[in-house]
Amino acid sequence: MIIDTHAHINDEKLIDYFDDIKKSLNTKLKLIICPSYSLDTMKSSFLLSQEISEVYSALAIHPNNADEWNEETCNFILENYRNKKVVALGEYGLDYHYEGFNKLLQEKVFLEQLELAKKCKLPSVFHVRDAFDDFISLLSQNLSQFSGGVVHCFDGDISVAKRLLNMGLMLSFTGLVTFNKKEYLHDVIKYVPIDRIMLETDAPYLAPKKYRGKICLPQYVEEVYNEVAEIKNIKREVLDETIENNIKKFFTKLVI
Ligand SMILES: [Zn+2]
Ligand SMILES: [Zn+2]
Protein backbone atom coordinates (compact mmCIF):
# COMPACT_ATOMS: atom_id res chain seq x y z
CA MET A 1 0.00 0.00 0.00
CA ILE A 2 1.10 3.53 -0.76
CA ILE A 3 0.47 7.06 0.49
CA ASP A 4 -0.94 10.20 -1.12
CA THR A 5 0.61 13.13 0.76
CA HIS A 6 -1.50 15.80 -0.93
CA ALA A 7 -5.11 15.23 -1.95
CA HIS A 8 -7.96 17.72 -1.55
CA ILE A 9 -10.52 15.06 -0.68
CA ASN A 10 -12.62 17.83 0.91
CA ASP A 11 -13.07 19.42 -2.54
CA GLU A 12 -16.66 19.44 -3.76
CA LYS A 13 -15.55 17.93 -7.10
CA LEU A 14 -14.82 14.71 -5.21
CA ILE A 15 -18.14 14.40 -3.37
CA ASP A 16 -19.52 11.88 -5.88
CA TYR A 17 -16.35 9.80 -5.62
CA PHE A 18 -16.14 9.69 -1.87
CA ASP A 19 -17.19 6.06 -1.49
CA ASP A 20 -14.53 5.04 -4.02
CA ILE A 21 -11.92 7.02 -2.13
CA LYS A 22 -12.95 5.45 1.17
CA LYS A 23 -12.78 1.97 -0.39
CA SER A 24 -9.25 2.67 -1.59
CA LEU A 25 -8.15 3.31 1.99
CA ASN A 26 -6.67 0.14 3.45
CA THR A 27 -6.70 -1.59 0.07
CA LYS A 28 -4.57 0.64 -2.17
CA LEU A 29 -3.78 3.59 0.08
CA LYS A 30 -2.38 3.52 3.59
CA LEU A 31 -3.28 7.11 4.26
CA ILE A 32 -4.05 10.49 2.75
CA ILE A 33 -2.97 13.94 3.88
CA CYS A 34 -5.65 16.50 3.12
CA PRO A 35 -4.25 20.05 2.87
CA SER A 36 -6.33 23.19 3.08
CA TYR A 37 -6.32 26.54 1.29
CA SER A 38 -9.03 28.63 3.01
CA LEU A 39 -10.89 28.81 6.32
CA ASP A 40 -13.67 26.58 4.97
CA THR A 41 -11.25 23.92 3.73
CA MET A 42 -9.30 24.08 7.00
CA LYS A 43 -12.52 23.20 8.78
CA SER A 44 -13.47 20.41 6.35
CA SER A 45 -9.95 18.95 6.25
CA PHE A 46 -9.82 18.95 10.05
CA LEU A 47 -13.25 17.35 10.28
CA LEU A 48 -12.37 14.58 7.81
CA SER A 49 -9.22 13.82 9.78
CA GLN A 50 -11.33 13.39 12.92
CA GLU A 51 -13.82 11.11 11.17
CA ILE A 52 -11.55 8.87 9.11
CA SER A 53 -8.56 7.25 10.81
CA GLU A 54 -6.46 7.12 7.61
CA VAL A 55 -6.94 10.82 6.83
CA TYR A 56 -4.60 13.46 8.24
CA SER A 57 -4.92 17.21 8.02
CA ALA A 58 -2.71 20.18 7.10
CA LEU A 59 -3.92 23.70 7.88
CA ALA A 60 -3.11 26.97 6.10
CA ILE A 61 -4.23 29.76 3.81
CA HIS A 62 -3.19 29.47 0.14
CA PRO A 63 -1.45 32.47 -1.48
CA ASN A 64 -4.39 32.86 -3.89
CA ASN A 65 -6.57 33.44 -0.81
CA ALA A 66 -4.05 35.65 1.00
CA ASP A 67 -6.80 38.14 1.82
CA GLU A 68 -8.40 35.44 4.00
CA TRP A 69 -5.45 35.54 6.40
CA ASN A 70 -6.70 37.26 9.55
CA GLU A 71 -7.15 36.71 13.28
CA GLU A 72 -9.94 34.18 12.77
CA THR A 73 -7.98 31.99 10.35
CA CYS A 74 -4.82 32.24 12.43
CA ASN A 75 -6.78 31.31 15.56
CA PHE A 76 -8.26 28.26 13.86
CA ILE A 77 -4.72 26.95 13.41
CA LEU A 78 -3.69 27.91 16.95
CA GLU A 79 -6.71 26.14 18.40
CA ASN A 80 -6.22 22.92 16.45
CA TYR A 81 -2.55 22.35 15.66
CA ARG A 82 -2.02 20.24 18.78
CA ASN A 83 -4.58 17.72 17.60
CA LYS A 84 -2.89 14.41 16.82
CA LYS A 85 -4.29 14.34 13.27
CA VAL A 86 -2.89 17.76 12.27
CA VAL A 87 0.53 16.94 10.84
CA ALA A 88 1.61 20.15 9.05
CA LEU A 89 0.83 23.69 8.06
CA GLY A 90 -0.18 23.67 4.41
CA GLU A 91 -0.63 24.60 1.77
CA TYR A 92 0.81 28.09 1.79
CA GLY A 93 3.48 29.93 -0.17
CA LEU A 94 3.63 32.19 -3.22
CA ASP A 95 1.63 32.05 -6.45
CA TYR A 96 2.25 34.61 -9.20
CA HIS A 97 0.42 32.63 -11.87
CA TYR A 98 -2.82 34.53 -12.11
CA GLU A 99 -2.95 38.20 -13.05
CA GLY A 100 -3.78 40.68 -10.33
CA PHE A 101 -2.02 38.89 -7.45
CA ASN A 102 -0.92 41.00 -4.52
CA LYS A 103 2.78 40.30 -4.08
CA LEU A 104 3.26 42.22 -0.84
CA LEU A 105 0.23 40.62 0.80
CA GLN A 106 1.34 37.14 -0.32
CA GLU A 107 4.80 37.77 1.18
CA LYS A 108 3.33 38.90 4.48
CA VAL A 109 0.93 35.93 4.70
CA PHE A 110 3.72 33.54 3.72
CA LEU A 111 6.10 34.86 6.39
CA GLU A 112 3.47 34.90 9.12
CA GLN A 113 2.52 31.29 8.43
CA LEU A 114 6.20 30.31 8.29
CA GLU A 115 6.64 31.78 11.75
CA LEU A 116 3.47 30.07 12.96
CA ALA A 117 4.66 26.67 11.71
CA LYS A 118 7.84 27.11 13.73
CA LYS A 119 5.82 28.08 16.79
CA CYS A 120 3.59 25.00 16.32
CA LYS A 121 6.69 22.84 15.74
CA LEU A 122 5.14 21.53 12.52
CA PRO A 123 6.63 21.15 9.03
CA SER A 124 5.22 23.16 6.11
CA VAL A 125 3.67 22.12 2.81
CA PHE A 126 4.63 24.88 0.39
CA HIS A 127 2.76 25.87 -2.76
CA VAL A 128 5.08 27.74 -5.14
CA ARG A 129 3.91 28.65 -8.63
CA ASP A 130 5.86 30.95 -10.97
CA ALA A 131 7.53 32.41 -7.90
CA PHE A 132 10.62 30.31 -7.13
CA ASP A 133 13.10 33.22 -7.03
CA ASP A 134 11.10 35.18 -4.48
CA PHE A 135 10.28 32.04 -2.49
CA ILE A 136 13.95 31.08 -2.26
CA SER A 137 15.10 34.57 -1.31
CA LEU A 138 12.34 35.04 1.30
CA LEU A 139 12.99 31.65 2.85
CA SER A 140 16.76 32.11 2.87
CA GLN A 141 16.34 35.45 4.65
CA ASN A 142 14.11 33.79 7.25
CA LEU A 143 15.77 30.42 7.81
CA SER A 144 15.65 30.96 11.58
CA GLN A 145 11.85 30.66 11.27
CA PHE A 146 11.98 27.52 9.13
CA SER A 147 10.87 24.24 10.70
CA GLY A 148 11.18 22.00 7.63
CA GLY A 149 9.16 21.92 4.46
CA VAL A 150 8.18 20.23 1.24
CA VAL A 151 7.53 22.03 -2.04
CA HIS A 152 4.46 20.24 -3.28
CA CYS A 153 3.65 19.68 -6.98
CA PHE A 154 7.21 20.53 -7.97
CA ASP A 155 7.39 21.82 -11.54
CA GLY A 156 10.78 23.55 -11.69
CA ASP A 157 14.05 22.63 -13.39
CA ILE A 158 17.23 21.08 -11.98
CA SER A 159 18.77 24.42 -10.98
CA VAL A 160 15.70 25.35 -8.92
CA ALA A 161 15.60 21.85 -7.42
CA LYS A 162 19.26 22.21 -6.42
CA ARG A 163 18.64 25.52 -4.63
CA LEU A 164 15.64 24.10 -2.76
CA LEU A 165 17.49 20.92 -1.76
CA ASN A 166 20.37 23.06 -0.47
CA MET A 167 17.96 24.77 1.90
CA GLY A 168 16.88 21.38 3.25
CA LEU A 169 13.53 21.15 1.49
CA MET A 170 11.87 17.99 0.24
CA LEU A 171 10.33 17.93 -3.25
CA SER A 172 6.98 16.34 -3.99
CA PHE A 173 5.89 15.21 -7.46
CA THR A 174 2.41 14.76 -8.93
CA GLY A 175 0.87 13.19 -12.05
CA LEU A 176 2.62 15.99 -14.00
CA VAL A 177 5.57 13.59 -14.26
CA THR A 178 3.46 11.34 -16.49
CA PHE A 179 2.68 14.11 -19.01
CA ASN A 180 4.58 14.07 -22.33
CA LYS A 181 5.20 17.82 -22.21
CA LYS A 182 6.77 17.53 -18.76
CA GLU A 183 9.72 15.35 -19.84
CA TYR A 184 12.12 17.74 -18.10
CA LEU A 185 10.74 16.54 -14.77
CA HIS A 186 12.31 13.16 -15.54
CA ASP A 187 15.76 14.77 -15.41
CA VAL A 188 14.82 16.49 -12.17
CA ILE A 189 13.69 13.18 -10.64
CA LYS A 190 16.94 11.51 -11.74
CA TYR A 191 18.83 14.36 -10.08
CA VAL A 192 16.98 14.54 -6.74
CA PRO A 193 18.26 12.03 -4.13
CA ILE A 194 15.57 9.45 -3.48
CA ASP A 195 15.47 10.27 0.24
CA ARG A 196 14.32 13.83 -0.59
CA ILE A 197 11.29 12.81 -2.68
CA MET A 198 7.58 12.56 -1.83
CA LEU A 199 4.70 11.68 -4.14
CA GLU A 200 1.14 12.99 -4.34
CA THR A 201 -1.82 13.53 -6.66
CA ASP A 202 -3.07 17.06 -5.79
CA ALA A 203 -6.51 15.51 -6.47
CA PRO A 204 -9.00 16.55 -7.85
CA TYR A 205 -6.46 18.18 -10.22
CA LEU A 206 -3.70 16.78 -12.43
CA ALA A 207 -4.98 13.29 -13.21
CA PRO A 208 -2.04 11.17 -14.46
CA LYS A 209 -1.83 10.47 -18.21
CA LYS A 210 -3.67 7.16 -17.91
CA TYR A 211 -6.73 8.96 -16.50
CA ARG A 212 -6.44 12.04 -18.69
CA GLY A 213 -9.59 14.17 -18.81
CA LYS A 214 -10.99 12.55 -15.66
CA ILE A 215 -11.27 13.96 -12.18
CA CYS A 216 -8.13 12.93 -10.32
CA LEU A 217 -8.63 10.58 -7.36
CA PRO A 218 -6.02 9.96 -4.64
CA GLN A 219 -5.71 6.28 -5.55
CA TYR A 220 -4.30 7.37 -8.94
CA VAL A 221 -1.10 8.25 -7.08
CA GLU A 222 -0.05 4.72 -8.03
CA GLU A 223 0.67 6.04 -11.56
CA VAL A 224 3.09 8.56 -10.08
CA TYR A 225 4.83 5.78 -8.13
CA ASN A 226 5.07 3.67 -11.30
CA GLU A 227 6.54 6.51 -13.34
CA VAL A 228 9.09 7.49 -10.69
CA ALA A 229 10.17 3.85 -10.18
CA GLU A 230 10.80 3.63 -13.92
CA ILE A 231 12.71 6.93 -14.06
CA LYS A 232 14.84 6.00 -11.03
CA ASN A 233 15.19 2.47 -12.42
CA ILE A 234 14.29 0.79 -9.13
CA LYS A 235 11.69 -1.77 -8.13
CA ARG A 236 8.32 -0.50 -6.95
CA GLU A 237 8.73 -2.25 -3.58
CA VAL A 238 11.99 -0.41 -2.96
CA LEU A 239 10.48 2.91 -4.01
CA ASP A 240 7.35 2.39 -1.89
CA GLU A 241 9.40 1.62 1.20
CA THR A 242 11.76 4.56 0.69
CA ILE A 243 8.96 7.06 0.08
CA GLU A 244 7.11 5.80 3.15
CA ASN A 245 10.25 6.29 5.25
CA ASN A 246 10.69 9.81 3.87
CA ILE A 247 7.10 10.64 4.76
CA LYS A 248 7.43 9.20 8.27
CA LYS A 249 10.57 11.19 8.92
CA PHE A 250 9.06 14.40 7.61
CA PHE A 251 5.52 14.33 9.04
CA THR A 252 6.59 13.22 12.52
CA LYS A 253 3.01 13.09 13.88
CA LEU A 254 1.86 10.52 11.31
CA VAL A 255 1.11 7.07 12.66
CA ILE A 256 1.98 4.55 9.97
ZN1 LIG B 1 -0.80 23.76 -4.47
ZN1 LIG C 1 -3.04 21.40 -3.43
XYZ file of N, CA and C and ligand atoms in Angstrom, residues 6 62 91 127 152 202, ligand 1:
19
model
N -0.859 14.515 -0.629
C -1.504 15.804 -0.933
C -2.722 15.566 -1.818
N -3.886 29.485 1.435
C -3.191 29.468 0.142
C -2.883 30.902 -0.316
N -1.718 24.170 2.577
C -0.632 24.597 1.773
C -0.582 26.109 1.733
N 3.273 25.760 -1.395
C 2.762 25.865 -2.761
C 3.528 27.012 -3.419
N 5.361 21.202 -2.676
C 4.456 20.236 -3.283
C 4.268 20.556 -4.770
N -2.418 15.743 -5.747
C -3.066 17.062 -5.795
C -4.500 16.912 -6.323
Zn -0.800 23.757 -4.470
